[in-house]
Amino acid sequence: MGRTLQNTMLNLGLQHACDEAVYQLGLDMEELEEIEEDAGLGNGGLGRLAACFLDSMATLGLAAYGYGIRYEFGIFNQRIMNGWQVEEADDWLRYGNPWEKARPEFMLPVHFYGRVEQTAEGSKWVDTQIVLAMPYDTPVPGYKNNTVNTMRLWSAKAPNDFNLQEFNVGDYIEAVLDRNLAENISRVLYPNDNFFEGKELRLKQEYFVVAATLQDIIRRFKSSKFGCRDPVRTAFDSFPDKVAIQLNDTHPALAIPELMRILVDIEKLDWDKAWDVTKRTCAYTNHTVLPEALERWPVHLFEKLLPRHLQIIYAINQKHLDEVAALYPGDFDRLRRMSIIEEGDCKRINMAHLCVIGSHAVNGVARIHSEIVKNTVFKDFYDLESTKFQNKTNGITPRRWLMLCNPGLADIIAEKIGEDFVTDLSQLKKLLDFVDDESFVHDIAKVKQENKLKFSAYLEEQYKVKINPSSMFDVQVKRIHEYKRQLLNCLHIIAIYNRIKKEPSKSVVPRTIMIGGKAAPGYHMAKMIIKLITSVGSIVNNDPVVGDRLKVIFLENYRVSLAEKVIPASDLSQQISTAGTEASGTGNMKFMLNGALTIGTMDGANVEMAEEAGEENLFIFGMRVEDVEALDKKGYNAKNYYDRIPELRQAINQMRDGHFSPREPDLFKDLVDMLMNHDRFKVFADYEAYIKCQEKVDQLYMNPREWTKKVIKNIACSGKFSSDRTISEYATEIWGVEPSAVKIPPPNIPRE
């Protein structure tokens, strides 16, 4: 979620009033804003997407709730110590959180462990351990429409009789200390991005948020009259018409068996009715096609932790496989591929299959990704029910990602086309009329230069690094992952460095290359990539021959509040994942909206960005999905490229021979070995195209007027990538609700 203060003032239309009031107290609002901690309760794009969606849902007047876990410790803070990432705990609640309100009156029990008893009335889940879920509510204001929605985050609390209910002669002190075991559930965010780690505590977290949320939803459904807490609705026929549950990836997949458990075991609906209600209520968004990211939980964990849910999943699977078998008699391989249960030495539950089967809609997050989902990952399911599959291209909120972070740009846009674009970003198209307006071109360039000067000052103050503000700010900020190919960026840096060393007198376009992002603590290769970047940086930045023509900066502790500073200052946005691996990306959209040009592959939403702005207004390079598939068929051989391309060979040899780690010559041997022998993401295959494309970037940057015209075209065509558009599509095509532009009357005006 990042910081809340400025966003709240902006959406309430109070920014100027507050600035003025604080100024009159002899304080500086910006200094005050810098004191607030970021709420970093997610890993990367998926968590930030949810935050943008909350802003858009409130702005579109939808009665929507965002549910999650109130982690005591969010994503770790990243420090770089002698070039390596070091993690420290993110104690974001240390000084309290003024935006949240605890709601103990809505505390709910969540059950774990126990066993299932078959009774005359049906199955009973008994002898469970109870953990209490305490809700904390954070307001989510819409943009100047007097709507305020709620984000409800659950915190785990031990019941007062925890570990004392055992009729034991037990140790009272030990029992009270053991309360921590229950409360550990909401202690810390698992820091993996696009990687599944099958830990019991993580499964507990997933069930905890689901069980608390579903009880909350059903309580709200039953008390139909506002302010009345008595359950009045008993029939669940209307449930899917009143409630929509959107599963943000498979992490809340347990909502499907949990809703079935409530409907069948507690509310006593018959199975088929309950299944109909469940399917019509739930919809699933897929966020990745990387196999290592898919959640596949060992059955033995379920047997222990959630025995009733395991039974329900088996029953769902059986009915599902019966349907498939009826349609494809004798096709046992299809049954195996489509089963929720994966057989093997360790039986596993495929949560994505559970989500597809238990939802009425399944969507990818960019057109190309949604096609890959239909044609590969869920092909069998698409063949079965093609109408279930949709696309919903991601978006970003223009409130935080333009108005808040780039007020200079927002102002000059408003001067030209008025202020309505803030809630209807498609209006940016009107800027196309001003591409040849010299004063507008000048103003756009001037705002960018001011943002660069401001960011330069920030970097100097924070990290004591001096940078050349007239250089091209070339930026790649995102989680560190092999598929995102920060290594390709690194190879380009080394190529520029070697060219300068070879012909020191030849003129080059000066660049400040910034790379930022966190590596999962257990992801060795990602940590080595950070070390490589910092090592190359210390060689390049301290070479007097290079001077200020090339600087390499690793941006420490990349997070929302740092993104808000670096994105408005960027000239070049790097979106260089191997085609077919980045589901959408959303950083790409933020850079486009803030006047950077994109160098990128035809992957994720880059494809639609190029379609909107014209491919000639982005720097598109490299293999397409088809080329990657063809290369897979043929077999990717890195050595061919190494042998054929002298500049690449030189860079790899320098890495291998310790040129960038003179004190530890074989520091990067693992990295080189991976690139040469088992690089799943084919860095070398796109190297030549990337270098050539970067030369085109340099040529255009030398013509500032033409560069800025392309910038204006990009901004003008970024309207599609508002999360308001995305949410309108979810609302009408999946949830069956209508967005509304109606302003609720403010509280000081009496209602009808």
mmCIF file of N, CA and C in Angstrom, residues 649-740:
data_model
loop_
_atom_site.group_PDB
_atom_site.id
_atom_site.type_symbol
_atom_site.label_atom_id
_atom_site.label_comp_id
_atom_site.label_asym_id
_atom_site.label_seq_id
_atom_site.Cartn_x
_atom_site.Cartn_y
_atom_site.Cartn_z
ATOM 1 N N ARG A 649 31.427 -12.329 -25.521
ATOM 2 C CA ARG A 649 32.477 -13.227 -25.029
ATOM 3 C C ARG A 649 33.399 -12.484 -24.052
ATOM 4 N N GLN A 650 33.773 -11.250 -24.419
ATOM 5 C CA GLN A 650 34.640 -10.447 -23.552
ATOM 6 C C GLN A 650 33.997 -10.223 -22.181
ATOM 7 N N ALA A 651 32.700 -9.859 -22.196
ATOM 8 C CA ALA A 651 31.996 -9.593 -20.933
ATOM 9 C C ALA A 651 31.947 -10.837 -20.045
ATOM 10 N N ILE A 652 31.600 -11.969 -20.657
ATOM 11 C CA ILE A 652 31.509 -13.218 -19.893
ATOM 12 C C ILE A 652 32.881 -13.617 -19.353
ATOM 13 N N ASN A 653 33.916 -13.470 -20.182
ATOM 14 C CA ASN A 653 35.268 -13.789 -19.723
ATOM 15 C C ASN A 653 35.676 -12.894 -18.555
ATOM 16 N N GLN A 654 35.322 -11.615 -18.630
ATOM 17 C CA GLN A 654 35.649 -10.698 -17.530
ATOM 18 C C GLN A 654 34.954 -11.136 -16.244
ATOM 19 N N MET A 655 33.697 -11.547 -16.351
ATOM 20 C CA MET A 655 32.982 -12.044 -15.173
ATOM 21 C C MET A 655 33.676 -13.293 -14.643
ATOM 22 N N ARG A 656 34.040 -14.178 -15.565
ATOM 23 C CA ARG A 656 34.635 -15.468 -15.182
ATOM 24 C C ARG A 656 36.029 -15.288 -14.573
ATOM 25 N N ASP A 657 36.779 -14.288 -15.084
ATOM 26 C CA ASP A 657 38.182 -14.154 -14.669
ATOM 27 C C ASP A 657 38.387 -13.172 -13.525
ATOM 28 N N GLY A 658 37.281 -12.687 -12.949
ATOM 29 C CA GLY A 658 37.415 -11.853 -11.761
ATOM 30 C C GLY A 658 37.716 -10.389 -12.041
ATOM 31 N N HIS A 659 37.464 -9.943 -13.265
ATOM 32 C CA HIS A 659 37.692 -8.526 -13.596
ATOM 33 C C HIS A 659 36.852 -7.616 -12.697
ATOM 34 N N PHE A 660 35.659 -8.062 -12.346
ATOM 35 C CA PHE A 660 34.778 -7.240 -11.511
ATOM 36 C C PHE A 660 34.814 -7.657 -10.040
ATOM 37 N N SER A 661 35.615 -8.706 -9.747
ATOM 38 C CA SER A 661 35.790 -9.137 -8.345
ATOM 39 C C SER A 661 37.248 -9.543 -8.145
ATOM 40 N N PRO A 662 38.160 -8.554 -8.265
ATOM 41 C CA PRO A 662 39.591 -8.864 -8.247
ATOM 42 C C PRO A 662 40.033 -9.608 -6.975
ATOM 43 N N ARG A 663 39.344 -9.350 -5.866
ATOM 44 C CA ARG A 663 39.746 -10.016 -4.616
ATOM 45 C C ARG A 663 39.217 -11.441 -4.520
ATOM 46 N N GLU A 664 38.186 -11.739 -5.315
ATOM 47 C CA GLU A 664 37.588 -13.083 -5.323
ATOM 48 C C GLU A 664 37.349 -13.475 -6.767
ATOM 49 N N PRO A 665 38.411 -13.887 -7.458
ATOM 50 C CA PRO A 665 38.316 -14.080 -8.917
ATOM 51 C C PRO A 665 37.199 -15.026 -9.361
ATOM 52 N N ASP A 666 36.867 -16.050 -8.558
ATOM 53 C CA ASP A 666 35.814 -16.952 -9.046
ATOM 54 C C ASP A 666 34.462 -16.720 -8.375
ATOM 55 N N LEU A 667 34.241 -15.476 -7.923
ATOM 56 C CA LEU A 667 32.983 -15.118 -7.260
ATOM 57 C C LEU A 667 31.774 -15.372 -8.159
ATOM 58 N N PHE A 668 31.924 -15.091 -9.452
ATOM 59 C CA PHE A 668 30.771 -15.157 -10.355
ATOM 60 C C PHE A 668 30.762 -16.421 -11.216
ATOM 61 N N LYS A 669 31.512 -17.454 -10.804
ATOM 62 C CA LYS A 669 31.586 -18.668 -11.641
ATOM 63 C C LYS A 669 30.220 -19.358 -11.730
ATOM 64 N N ASP A 670 29.436 -19.361 -10.633
ATOM 65 C CA ASP A 670 28.080 -19.938 -10.652
ATOM 66 C C ASP A 670 27.198 -19.240 -11.686
ATOM 67 N N LEU A 671 27.309 -17.897 -11.675
ATOM 68 C CA LEU A 671 26.518 -17.076 -12.582
ATOM 69 C C LEU A 671 26.875 -17.375 -14.037
ATOM 70 N N VAL A 672 28.172 -17.419 -14.305
ATOM 71 C CA VAL A 672 28.637 -17.698 -15.668
ATOM 72 C C VAL A 672 28.217 -19.105 -16.080
ATOM 73 N N ASP A 673 28.360 -20.049 -15.139
ATOM 74 C CA ASP A 673 27.961 -21.433 -15.438
ATOM 75 C C ASP A 673 26.474 -21.508 -15.786
ATOM 76 N N MET A 674 25.658 -20.771 -15.034
ATOM 77 C CA MET A 674 24.218 -20.756 -15.322
ATOM 78 C C MET A 674 23.976 -20.186 -16.726
ATOM 79 N N LEU A 675 24.587 -19.045 -17.039
ATOM 80 C CA LEU A 675 24.379 -18.410 -18.346
ATOM 81 C C LEU A 675 24.840 -19.309 -19.489
ATOM 82 N N MET A 676 25.926 -20.032 -19.275
ATOM 83 C CA MET A 676 26.511 -20.852 -20.344
ATOM 84 C C MET A 676 25.817 -22.208 -20.489
ATOM 85 N N ASN A 677 25.318 -22.768 -19.373
ATOM 86 C CA ASN A 677 24.893 -24.166 -19.413
ATOM 87 C C ASN A 677 23.435 -24.451 -19.060
ATOM 88 N N HIS A 678 22.815 -23.617 -18.221
ATOM 89 C CA HIS A 678 21.395 -23.877 -17.947
ATOM 90 C C HIS A 678 20.632 -22.591 -17.688
ATOM 91 N N ASP A 679 20.573 -21.756 -18.722
ATOM 92 C CA ASP A 679 19.825 -20.502 -18.628
ATOM 93 C C ASP A 679 18.437 -20.700 -19.231
ATOM 94 N N ARG A 680 17.443 -20.887 -18.363
ATOM 95 C CA ARG A 680 16.066 -21.110 -18.829
ATOM 96 C C ARG A 680 15.520 -19.891 -19.570
ATOM 97 N N PHE A 681 16.125 -18.720 -19.348
ATOM 98 C CA PHE A 681 15.517 -17.485 -19.857
ATOM 99 C C PHE A 681 16.308 -16.851 -21.006
ATOM 100 N N LYS A 682 17.297 -17.628 -21.521
ATOM 101 C CA LYS A 682 17.895 -17.349 -22.841
ATOM 102 C C LYS A 682 18.429 -15.928 -22.984
ATOM 103 N N VAL A 683 19.203 -15.493 -22.011
ATOM 104 C CA VAL A 683 19.753 -14.137 -22.017
ATOM 105 C C VAL A 683 20.559 -13.870 -23.296
ATOM 106 N N PHE A 684 21.420 -14.819 -23.679
ATOM 107 C CA PHE A 684 22.292 -14.584 -24.841
ATOM 108 C C PHE A 684 21.487 -14.477 -26.139
ATOM 109 N N ALA A 685 20.369 -15.190 -26.209
ATOM 110 C CA ALA A 685 19.593 -15.224 -27.451
ATOM 111 C C ALA A 685 19.061 -13.840 -27.821
ATOM 112 N N ASP A 686 18.855 -12.985 -26.825
ATOM 113 C CA ASP A 686 18.349 -11.636 -27.096
ATOM 114 C C ASP A 686 19.440 -10.570 -26.995
ATOM 115 N N TYR A 687 20.679 -10.992 -26.731
ATOM 116 C CA TYR A 687 21.757 -10.025 -26.460
ATOM 117 C C TYR A 687 21.998 -9.069 -27.629
ATOM 118 N N GLU A 688 22.196 -9.631 -28.817
ATOM 119 C CA GLU A 688 22.527 -8.776 -29.974
ATOM 120 C C GLU A 688 21.424 -7.774 -30.276
ATOM 121 N N ALA A 689 20.179 -8.271 -30.303
ATOM 122 C CA ALA A 689 19.034 -7.405 -30.603
ATOM 123 C C ALA A 689 18.934 -6.291 -29.556
ATOM 124 N N TYR A 690 19.240 -6.650 -28.306
ATOM 125 C CA TYR A 690 19.165 -5.690 -27.198
ATOM 126 C C TYR A 690 20.210 -4.589 -27.366
ATOM 127 N N ILE A 691 21.445 -4.983 -27.653
ATOM 128 C CA ILE A 691 22.524 -4.001 -27.824
ATOM 129 C C ILE A 691 22.211 -3.061 -28.997
ATOM 130 N N LYS A 692 21.757 -3.633 -30.117
ATOM 131 C CA LYS A 692 21.398 -2.810 -31.287
ATOM 132 C C LYS A 692 20.287 -1.834 -30.927
ATOM 133 N N CYS A 693 19.308 -2.330 -30.176
ATOM 134 C CA CYS A 693 18.173 -1.498 -29.790
ATOM 135 C C CYS A 693 18.637 -0.360 -28.875
ATOM 136 N N GLN A 694 19.576 -0.664 -27.997
ATOM 137 C CA GLN A 694 20.120 0.361 -27.102
ATOM 138 C C GLN A 694 20.863 1.441 -27.895
ATOM 139 N N GLU A 695 21.454 1.062 -29.015
ATOM 140 C CA GLU A 695 22.118 2.063 -29.861
ATOM 141 C C GLU A 695 21.084 3.007 -30.468
ATOM 142 N N LYS A 696 19.907 2.468 -30.817
ATOM 143 C CA LYS A 696 18.820 3.318 -31.322
ATOM 144 C C LYS A 696 18.337 4.279 -30.229
ATOM 145 N N VAL A 697 18.316 3.798 -28.986
ATOM 146 C CA VAL A 697 17.945 4.650 -27.853
ATOM 147 C C VAL A 697 18.901 5.835 -27.767
ATOM 148 N N ASP A 698 20.210 5.548 -27.849
ATOM 149 C CA ASP A 698 21.229 6.601 -27.799
ATOM 150 C C ASP A 698 21.015 7.635 -28.902
ATOM 151 N N GLN A 699 20.793 7.154 -30.128
ATOM 152 C CA GLN A 699 20.607 8.066 -31.267
ATOM 153 C C GLN A 699 19.449 9.020 -31.009
ATOM 154 N N LEU A 700 18.314 8.480 -30.545
ATOM 155 C CA LEU A 700 17.149 9.339 -30.323
ATOM 156 C C LEU A 700 17.402 10.319 -29.174
ATOM 157 N N TYR A 701 18.114 9.852 -28.145
ATOM 158 C CA TYR A 701 18.336 10.723 -26.971
ATOM 159 C C TYR A 701 19.171 11.943 -27.346
ATOM 160 N N MET A 702 19.981 11.797 -28.397
ATOM 161 C CA MET A 702 20.804 12.924 -28.851
ATOM 162 C C MET A 702 19.955 13.984 -29.541
ATOM 163 N N ASN A 703 18.709 13.664 -29.863
ATOM 164 C CA ASN A 703 17.789 14.636 -30.458
ATOM 165 C C ASN A 703 16.649 14.879 -29.458
ATOM 166 N N PRO A 704 16.861 15.769 -28.483
ATOM 167 C CA PRO A 704 15.913 15.922 -27.366
ATOM 168 C C PRO A 704 14.499 16.246 -27.821
ATOM 169 N N ARG A 705 14.367 17.002 -28.904
ATOM 170 C CA ARG A 705 13.031 17.382 -29.362
ATOM 171 C C ARG A 705 12.262 16.165 -29.836
ATOM 172 N N GLU A 706 12.909 15.322 -30.658
ATOM 173 C CA GLU A 706 12.246 14.112 -31.159
ATOM 174 C C GLU A 706 11.971 13.132 -30.016
ATOM 175 N N TRP A 707 12.915 13.050 -29.091
ATOM 176 C CA TRP A 707 12.728 12.191 -27.907
ATOM 177 C C TRP A 707 11.456 12.622 -27.163
ATOM 178 N N THR A 708 11.353 13.915 -26.899
ATOM 179 C CA THR A 708 10.218 14.416 -26.122
ATOM 180 C C THR A 708 8.897 14.228 -26.860
ATOM 181 N N LYS A 709 8.917 14.327 -28.195
ATOM 182 C CA LYS A 709 7.690 14.080 -28.965
ATOM 183 C C LYS A 709 7.222 12.636 -28.765
ATOM 184 N N LYS A 710 8.165 11.702 -28.766
ATOM 185 C CA LYS A 710 7.802 10.309 -28.502
ATOM 186 C C LYS A 710 7.255 10.164 -27.079
ATOM 187 N N VAL A 711 7.857 10.889 -26.151
ATOM 188 C CA VAL A 711 7.379 10.873 -24.763
ATOM 189 C C VAL A 711 5.912 11.314 -24.706
ATOM 190 N N ILE A 712 5.605 12.402 -25.389
ATOM 191 C CA ILE A 712 4.233 12.925 -25.382
ATOM 192 C C ILE A 712 3.268 11.899 -25.985
ATOM 193 N N LYS A 713 3.679 11.267 -27.087
ATOM 194 C CA LYS A 713 2.828 10.239 -27.698
ATOM 195 C C LYS A 713 2.574 9.095 -26.714
ATOM 196 N N ASN A 714 3.620 8.717 -25.960
ATOM 197 C CA ASN A 714 3.461 7.642 -24.977
ATOM 198 C C ASN A 714 2.480 8.034 -23.872
ATOM 199 N N ILE A 715 2.664 9.223 -23.312
ATOM 200 C CA ILE A 715 1.755 9.682 -22.248
ATOM 201 C C ILE A 715 0.321 9.718 -22.783
ATOM 202 N N ALA A 716 0.175 10.252 -23.987
ATOM 203 C CA ALA A 716 -1.158 10.415 -24.582
ATOM 204 C C ALA A 716 -1.855 9.076 -24.810
ATOM 205 N N CYS A 717 -1.060 8.015 -24.970
ATOM 206 C CA CYS A 717 -1.637 6.704 -25.271
ATOM 207 C C CYS A 717 -1.641 5.756 -24.079
ATOM 208 N N SER A 718 -1.383 6.289 -22.885
ATOM 209 C CA SER A 718 -1.302 5.421 -21.704
ATOM 210 C C SER A 718 -2.650 5.269 -20.992
ATOM 211 N N GLY A 719 -3.704 5.922 -21.531
ATOM 212 C CA GLY A 719 -5.010 5.924 -20.862
ATOM 213 C C GLY A 719 -5.603 4.547 -20.602
ATOM 214 N N LYS A 720 -5.371 3.611 -21.525
ATOM 215 C CA LYS A 720 -5.907 2.255 -21.362
ATOM 216 C C LYS A 720 -5.428 1.626 -20.055
ATOM 217 N N PHE A 721 -4.260 2.069 -19.559
ATOM 218 C CA PHE A 721 -3.625 1.362 -18.452
ATOM 219 C C PHE A 721 -3.968 1.948 -17.086
ATOM 220 N N SER A 722 -5.136 2.606 -17.029
ATOM 221 C CA SER A 722 -5.686 3.021 -15.735
ATOM 222 C C SER A 722 -6.396 1.827 -15.096
ATOM 223 N N SER A 723 -6.181 1.637 -13.801
ATOM 224 C CA SER A 723 -6.886 0.554 -13.102
ATOM 225 C C SER A 723 -8.390 0.834 -13.037
ATOM 226 N N ASP A 724 -8.801 2.083 -13.300
ATOM 227 C CA ASP A 724 -10.244 2.370 -13.386
ATOM 228 C C ASP A 724 -10.873 1.578 -14.540
ATOM 229 N N ARG A 725 -10.147 1.534 -15.675
ATOM 230 C CA ARG A 725 -10.627 0.759 -16.820
ATOM 231 C C ARG A 725 -10.645 -0.732 -16.472
ATOM 232 N N THR A 726 -9.562 -1.207 -15.870
ATOM 233 C CA THR A 726 -9.488 -2.624 -15.482
ATOM 234 C C THR A 726 -10.656 -3.006 -14.572
ATOM 235 N N ILE A 727 -10.875 -2.195 -13.537
ATOM 236 C CA ILE A 727 -11.920 -2.507 -12.552
ATOM 237 C C ILE A 727 -13.318 -2.411 -13.173
ATOM 238 N N SER A 728 -13.532 -1.460 -14.086
ATOM 239 C CA SER A 728 -14.826 -1.396 -14.776
ATOM 240 C C SER A 728 -15.100 -2.707 -15.506
ATOM 241 N N GLU A 729 -14.052 -3.287 -16.112
ATOM 242 C CA GLU A 729 -14.216 -4.561 -16.819
ATOM 243 C C GLU A 729 -14.502 -5.715 -15.862
ATOM 244 N N TYR A 730 -13.768 -5.791 -14.748
ATOM 245 C CA TYR A 730 -14.076 -6.819 -13.741
ATOM 246 C C TYR A 730 -15.535 -6.670 -13.282
ATOM 247 N N ALA A 731 -15.932 -5.427 -12.989
ATOM 248 C CA ALA A 731 -17.264 -5.173 -12.435
ATOM 249 C C ALA A 731 -18.355 -5.656 -13.385
ATOM 250 N N THR A 732 -18.265 -5.274 -14.650
ATOM 251 C CA THR A 732 -19.355 -5.599 -15.573
ATOM 252 C C THR A 732 -19.263 -7.032 -16.099
ATOM 253 N N GLU A 733 -18.033 -7.532 -16.334
ATOM 254 C CA GLU A 733 -17.893 -8.821 -17.007
ATOM 255 C C GLU A 733 -17.712 -10.006 -16.060
ATOM 256 N N ILE A 734 -17.405 -9.753 -14.784
ATOM 257 C CA ILE A 734 -17.218 -10.861 -13.842
ATOM 258 C C ILE A 734 -18.117 -10.730 -12.615
ATOM 259 N N TRP A 735 -18.161 -9.542 -12.014
ATOM 260 C CA TRP A 735 -18.894 -9.392 -10.746
ATOM 261 C C TRP A 735 -20.375 -9.091 -10.933
ATOM 262 N N GLY A 736 -20.755 -8.616 -12.112
ATOM 263 C CA GLY A 736 -22.157 -8.279 -12.359
ATOM 264 C C GLY A 736 -22.614 -7.070 -11.571
ATOM 265 N N VAL A 737 -21.758 -6.043 -11.485
ATOM 266 C CA VAL A 737 -22.145 -4.771 -10.851
ATOM 267 C C VAL A 737 -21.776 -3.614 -11.783
ATOM 268 N N GLU A 738 -22.405 -2.473 -11.577
ATOM 269 C CA GLU A 738 -22.153 -1.322 -12.443
ATOM 270 C C GLU A 738 -21.359 -0.251 -11.703
ATOM 271 N N PRO A 739 -20.230 0.175 -12.275
ATOM 272 C CA PRO A 739 -19.512 1.318 -11.689
ATOM 273 C C PRO A 739 -20.374 2.566 -11.779
ATOM 274 N N SER A 740 -20.143 3.500 -10.864
ATOM 275 C CA SER A 740 -20.967 4.709 -10.861
ATOM 276 C C SER A 740 -20.095 5.935 -10.642
#
